[in-house]
């Protein structure tokens, strides 16, 4: 499946932003990206200033219309991001979806070797791709030190997975012996999640 011209432009903009991040803080890279397009973000009524909920993490929002191929764009965006991070970084993606219905559809597409989304990921990552659900992640299935460094690991989760109301949903926040080795290797998180154990999936 070939990207359409506007999709290629979206990925080109992403790559430009990633290059600007090499030598600039997040907010400055954002300002320069738009300045290069002739847009003053400080006076723009919609864009406005840089905003990031987690200050040390670059936030990227790719806006495309309904039916514009958001999922295919997302599949094509993963490689440029990891290329910019360097080959020694952990290759793990948290792919959040708004509902269980979309979660099932996404998992089905990303695990099907004949689907264009998975084919793109296989091309970009040499067929070293593992897609995990929340249950598989909680069980530590193909989610360990070796796999997160040597393949692309995609955790497909819904927002509901982390809205801790029921006992089942709370499992994402609890101590998890299946993930202890991984959490010990990675060290403490860069920020704290309230009521979550250090070895918890979240």
mmCIF file of C-alpha atoms in Angstrom:
data_model
loop_
_atom_site.group_PDB
_atom_site.id
_atom_site.type_symbol
_atom_site.label_atom_id
_atom_site.label_comp_id
_atom_site.label_asym_id
_atom_site.label_seq_id
_atom_site.Cartn_x
_atom_site.Cartn_y
_atom_site.Cartn_z
ATOM 1 C CA UNK A 1 0.000 0.000 0.000
ATOM 2 C CA UNK A 2 1.512 3.290 -1.116
ATOM 3 C CA UNK A 3 1.123 6.475 0.889
ATOM 4 C CA UNK A 4 -0.858 9.253 -0.755
ATOM 5 C CA UNK A 5 0.847 12.603 -1.347
ATOM 6 C CA UNK A 6 -0.736 14.351 1.655
ATOM 7 C CA UNK A 7 0.263 11.395 3.877
ATOM 8 C CA UNK A 8 3.837 11.698 2.635
ATOM 9 C CA UNK A 9 3.742 15.407 3.540
ATOM 10 C CA UNK A 10 2.604 14.541 7.079
ATOM 11 C CA UNK A 11 5.537 12.134 7.503
ATOM 12 C CA UNK A 12 7.919 14.718 5.997
ATOM 13 C CA UNK A 13 6.719 17.279 8.578
ATOM 14 C CA UNK A 14 7.264 14.726 11.343
ATOM 15 C CA UNK A 15 10.823 14.094 10.126
ATOM 16 C CA UNK A 16 11.486 17.852 10.015
ATOM 17 C CA UNK A 17 10.300 18.189 13.616
ATOM 18 C CA UNK A 18 12.477 15.265 14.726
ATOM 19 C CA UNK A 19 15.521 16.867 13.078
ATOM 20 C CA UNK A 20 14.808 20.145 14.867
ATOM 21 C CA UNK A 21 14.646 18.275 18.171
ATOM 22 C CA UNK A 22 18.294 17.234 17.752
ATOM 23 C CA UNK A 23 19.469 20.716 18.678
ATOM 24 C CA UNK A 24 16.430 22.395 20.241
ATOM 25 C CA UNK A 25 14.132 22.033 23.202
ATOM 26 C CA UNK A 26 10.602 20.835 22.411
ATOM 27 C CA UNK A 27 8.972 24.280 22.371
ATOM 28 C CA UNK A 28 11.687 25.817 20.191
ATOM 29 C CA UNK A 29 11.600 22.927 17.698
ATOM 30 C CA UNK A 30 7.825 23.362 17.468
ATOM 31 C CA UNK A 31 8.160 27.131 16.913
ATOM 32 C CA UNK A 32 10.837 26.674 14.238
ATOM 33 C CA UNK A 33 8.862 24.001 12.403
ATOM 34 C CA UNK A 34 5.932 26.376 11.977
ATOM 35 C CA UNK A 35 8.143 29.395 11.332
ATOM 36 C CA UNK A 36 9.693 27.477 8.411
ATOM 37 C CA UNK A 37 6.153 27.183 7.047
ATOM 38 C CA UNK A 38 5.516 30.904 7.491
ATOM 39 C CA UNK A 39 3.276 30.545 10.559
ATOM 40 C CA UNK A 40 3.797 32.571 13.732
ATOM 41 C CA UNK A 41 2.556 30.210 16.440
ATOM 42 C CA UNK A 42 2.463 32.969 19.059
ATOM 43 C CA UNK A 43 -0.174 34.912 17.131
ATOM 44 C CA UNK A 44 -1.985 31.961 15.539
ATOM 45 C CA UNK A 45 -5.539 31.547 16.844
ATOM 46 C CA UNK A 46 -5.567 27.721 16.672
ATOM 47 C CA UNK A 47 -1.990 26.507 17.016
ATOM 48 C CA UNK A 48 -0.796 28.630 19.911
ATOM 49 C CA UNK A 49 2.207 27.912 22.081
ATOM 50 C CA UNK A 50 3.820 24.520 22.635
ATOM 51 C CA UNK A 51 1.925 22.365 25.118
ATOM 52 C CA UNK A 52 3.081 19.042 26.563
ATOM 53 C CA UNK A 53 1.467 17.226 29.502
ATOM 54 C CA UNK A 54 4.781 15.464 30.236
ATOM 55 C CA UNK A 55 7.394 18.190 29.960
ATOM 56 C CA UNK A 56 10.409 16.063 28.994
ATOM 57 C CA UNK A 57 8.546 14.119 26.310
ATOM 58 C CA UNK A 58 8.093 15.541 22.812
ATOM 59 C CA UNK A 59 4.422 15.412 21.899
ATOM 60 C CA UNK A 60 3.371 15.027 18.287
ATOM 61 C CA UNK A 61 -0.188 15.407 17.063
ATOM 62 C CA UNK A 62 -0.819 14.457 13.456
ATOM 63 C CA UNK A 63 -4.214 15.752 12.354
ATOM 64 C CA UNK A 64 -5.860 14.273 9.293
ATOM 65 C CA UNK A 65 -9.527 14.216 8.257
ATOM 66 C CA UNK A 66 -11.831 11.242 8.832
ATOM 67 C CA UNK A 67 -10.967 8.572 6.313
ATOM 68 C CA UNK A 68 -7.550 10.135 5.794
ATOM 69 C CA UNK A 69 -5.625 7.036 6.791
ATOM 70 C CA UNK A 70 -4.604 7.891 10.359
ATOM 71 C CA UNK A 71 -3.640 4.318 11.214
ATOM 72 C CA UNK A 72 -1.517 3.930 8.083
ATOM 73 C CA UNK A 73 0.171 7.255 8.820
ATOM 74 C CA UNK A 74 0.835 6.052 12.381
ATOM 75 C CA UNK A 75 2.419 2.845 11.050
ATOM 76 C CA UNK A 76 4.671 4.910 8.788
ATOM 77 C CA UNK A 77 5.579 7.315 11.610
ATOM 78 C CA UNK A 78 7.098 4.714 13.940
ATOM 79 C CA UNK A 79 10.318 4.090 12.001
ATOM 80 C CA UNK A 80 11.321 7.772 11.633
ATOM 81 C CA UNK A 81 10.834 8.248 15.376
ATOM 82 C CA UNK A 82 13.002 5.267 16.295
ATOM 83 C CA UNK A 83 15.584 6.172 13.640
ATOM 84 C CA UNK A 84 15.973 9.539 15.343
ATOM 85 C CA UNK A 85 16.232 7.971 18.812
ATOM 86 C CA UNK A 86 19.136 5.748 17.731
ATOM 87 C CA UNK A 87 19.495 1.991 17.367
ATOM 88 C CA UNK A 88 20.217 1.275 21.043
ATOM 89 C CA UNK A 89 16.893 2.554 22.314
ATOM 90 C CA UNK A 90 14.039 0.342 23.392
ATOM 91 C CA UNK A 91 11.600 -0.144 20.533
ATOM 92 C CA UNK A 92 8.279 -0.217 22.351
ATOM 93 C CA UNK A 93 5.133 1.626 21.322
ATOM 94 C CA UNK A 94 1.994 2.097 23.401
ATOM 95 C CA UNK A 95 -0.816 2.276 20.844
ATOM 96 C CA UNK A 96 -3.842 3.748 22.623
ATOM 97 C CA UNK A 97 -7.332 3.422 21.185
ATOM 98 C CA UNK A 98 -10.598 4.916 22.472
ATOM 99 C CA UNK A 99 -12.721 1.756 22.721
ATOM 100 C CA UNK A 100 -12.618 -2.036 22.950
ATOM 101 C CA UNK A 101 -14.211 -2.363 19.501
ATOM 102 C CA UNK A 102 -11.429 -0.317 17.911
ATOM 103 C CA UNK A 103 -8.873 -2.213 20.017
ATOM 104 C CA UNK A 104 -9.988 -5.549 18.567
ATOM 105 C CA UNK A 105 -9.966 -4.134 15.046
ATOM 106 C CA UNK A 106 -6.489 -2.640 15.537
ATOM 107 C CA UNK A 107 -5.011 -5.843 16.983
ATOM 108 C CA UNK A 108 -6.509 -7.836 14.110
ATOM 109 C CA UNK A 109 -4.983 -5.490 11.513
ATOM 110 C CA UNK A 110 -1.552 -5.220 13.139
ATOM 111 C CA UNK A 111 -1.199 -8.986 13.631
ATOM 112 C CA UNK A 112 -2.352 -9.978 10.132
ATOM 113 C CA UNK A 113 0.734 -10.453 7.932
ATOM 114 C CA UNK A 114 -1.399 -9.810 4.826
ATOM 115 C CA UNK A 115 -2.768 -6.479 6.042
ATOM 116 C CA UNK A 116 -1.092 -3.322 4.623
ATOM 117 C CA UNK A 117 -0.535 -1.914 8.151
ATOM 118 C CA UNK A 118 1.417 -4.967 9.277
ATOM 119 C CA UNK A 119 3.210 -5.221 5.945
ATOM 120 C CA UNK A 120 4.492 -1.657 6.383
ATOM 121 C CA UNK A 121 5.726 -2.432 9.895
ATOM 122 C CA UNK A 122 7.398 -5.640 8.682
ATOM 123 C CA UNK A 123 9.193 -3.728 5.916
ATOM 124 C CA UNK A 124 10.334 -1.003 8.315
ATOM 125 C CA UNK A 125 11.466 -3.371 11.088
ATOM 126 C CA UNK A 126 12.647 -6.416 9.144
ATOM 127 C CA UNK A 127 9.605 -8.502 10.174
ATOM 128 C CA UNK A 128 10.731 -8.237 13.821
ATOM 129 C CA UNK A 129 7.389 -6.987 15.133
ATOM 130 C CA UNK A 130 5.342 -8.236 18.072
ATOM 131 C CA UNK A 131 1.854 -6.915 18.823
ATOM 132 C CA UNK A 132 0.580 -7.487 22.365
ATOM 133 C CA UNK A 133 -2.744 -6.987 24.081
ATOM 134 C CA UNK A 134 -3.079 -5.890 27.696
ATOM 135 C CA UNK A 135 -3.534 -9.490 28.852
ATOM 136 C CA UNK A 136 -0.412 -10.629 26.991
ATOM 137 C CA UNK A 137 1.547 -7.665 28.374
ATOM 138 C CA UNK A 138 0.424 -8.350 31.950
ATOM 139 C CA UNK A 139 1.547 -11.960 31.521
ATOM 140 C CA UNK A 140 4.981 -10.875 30.306
ATOM 141 C CA UNK A 141 4.364 -12.805 27.084
ATOM 142 C CA UNK A 142 7.059 -11.716 24.597
ATOM 143 C CA UNK A 143 7.503 -8.608 26.754
ATOM 144 C CA UNK A 144 10.924 -8.773 28.380
ATOM 145 C CA UNK A 145 14.397 -7.231 28.216
ATOM 146 C CA UNK A 146 15.419 -9.168 25.124
ATOM 147 C CA UNK A 147 12.298 -8.496 23.076
ATOM 148 C CA UNK A 148 12.015 -4.767 23.789
ATOM 149 C CA UNK A 149 15.554 -4.205 22.477
ATOM 150 C CA UNK A 150 15.557 -6.650 19.565
ATOM 151 C CA UNK A 151 12.177 -6.116 17.955
ATOM 152 C CA UNK A 152 9.415 -3.565 17.681
ATOM 153 C CA UNK A 153 6.913 -4.283 20.459
ATOM 154 C CA UNK A 154 3.498 -2.654 20.122
ATOM 155 C CA UNK A 155 1.193 -2.715 23.151
ATOM 156 C CA UNK A 156 -2.347 -2.113 21.910
ATOM 157 C CA UNK A 157 -4.356 -0.751 24.838
ATOM 158 C CA UNK A 158 -7.547 1.189 25.333
ATOM 159 C CA UNK A 159 -7.949 4.234 27.536
ATOM 160 C CA UNK A 160 -10.322 2.129 29.614
ATOM 161 C CA UNK A 161 -7.400 -0.171 30.462
ATOM 162 C CA UNK A 162 -6.053 2.512 32.763
ATOM 163 C CA UNK A 163 -9.238 3.967 34.220
ATOM 164 C CA UNK A 164 -8.872 2.134 37.510
ATOM 165 C CA UNK A 165 -12.406 1.362 38.660
ATOM 166 C CA UNK A 166 -12.849 -2.404 38.650
ATOM 167 C CA UNK A 167 -10.575 -5.047 40.152
ATOM 168 C CA UNK A 168 -9.620 -6.214 36.650
ATOM 169 C CA UNK A 169 -8.632 -2.719 35.550
ATOM 170 C CA UNK A 170 -6.576 -2.274 38.726
ATOM 171 C CA UNK A 171 -4.236 -5.087 37.600
ATOM 172 C CA UNK A 172 -2.410 -2.592 35.389
ATOM 173 C CA UNK A 173 -1.357 -0.713 38.542
ATOM 174 C CA UNK A 174 -0.446 -3.680 40.759
ATOM 175 C CA UNK A 175 2.888 -5.368 41.390
ATOM 176 C CA UNK A 176 3.617 -7.738 38.520
ATOM 177 C CA UNK A 177 6.253 -10.442 38.957
ATOM 178 C CA UNK A 178 6.164 -11.073 35.179
ATOM 179 C CA UNK A 179 7.515 -7.564 34.612
ATOM 180 C CA UNK A 180 9.886 -7.280 37.611
ATOM 181 C CA UNK A 181 13.029 -8.064 35.612
ATOM 182 C CA UNK A 182 12.082 -5.504 32.989
ATOM 183 C CA UNK A 183 11.349 -2.791 35.556
ATOM 184 C CA UNK A 184 14.612 -3.511 37.434
ATOM 185 C CA UNK A 185 16.607 -3.269 34.202
ATOM 186 C CA UNK A 186 14.961 -0.019 33.115
ATOM 187 C CA UNK A 187 15.147 1.588 36.554
ATOM 188 C CA UNK A 188 12.628 3.998 38.076
ATOM 189 C CA UNK A 189 10.169 5.766 35.805
ATOM 190 C CA UNK A 190 10.839 9.370 34.846
ATOM 191 C CA UNK A 191 7.584 10.351 36.521
ATOM 192 C CA UNK A 192 5.357 8.764 39.135
ATOM 193 C CA UNK A 193 1.961 7.221 38.488
ATOM 194 C CA UNK A 194 -0.236 7.540 41.574
ATOM 195 C CA UNK A 195 -0.968 4.244 43.371
ATOM 196 C CA UNK A 196 1.131 2.188 40.930
ATOM 197 C CA UNK A 197 3.792 -0.343 41.884
ATOM 198 C CA UNK A 198 7.234 0.028 40.281
ATOM 199 C CA UNK A 199 6.762 -3.263 38.439
ATOM 200 C CA UNK A 200 3.206 -2.478 37.296
ATOM 201 C CA UNK A 201 2.386 -2.484 33.589
ATOM 202 C CA UNK A 202 1.426 1.190 33.640
#
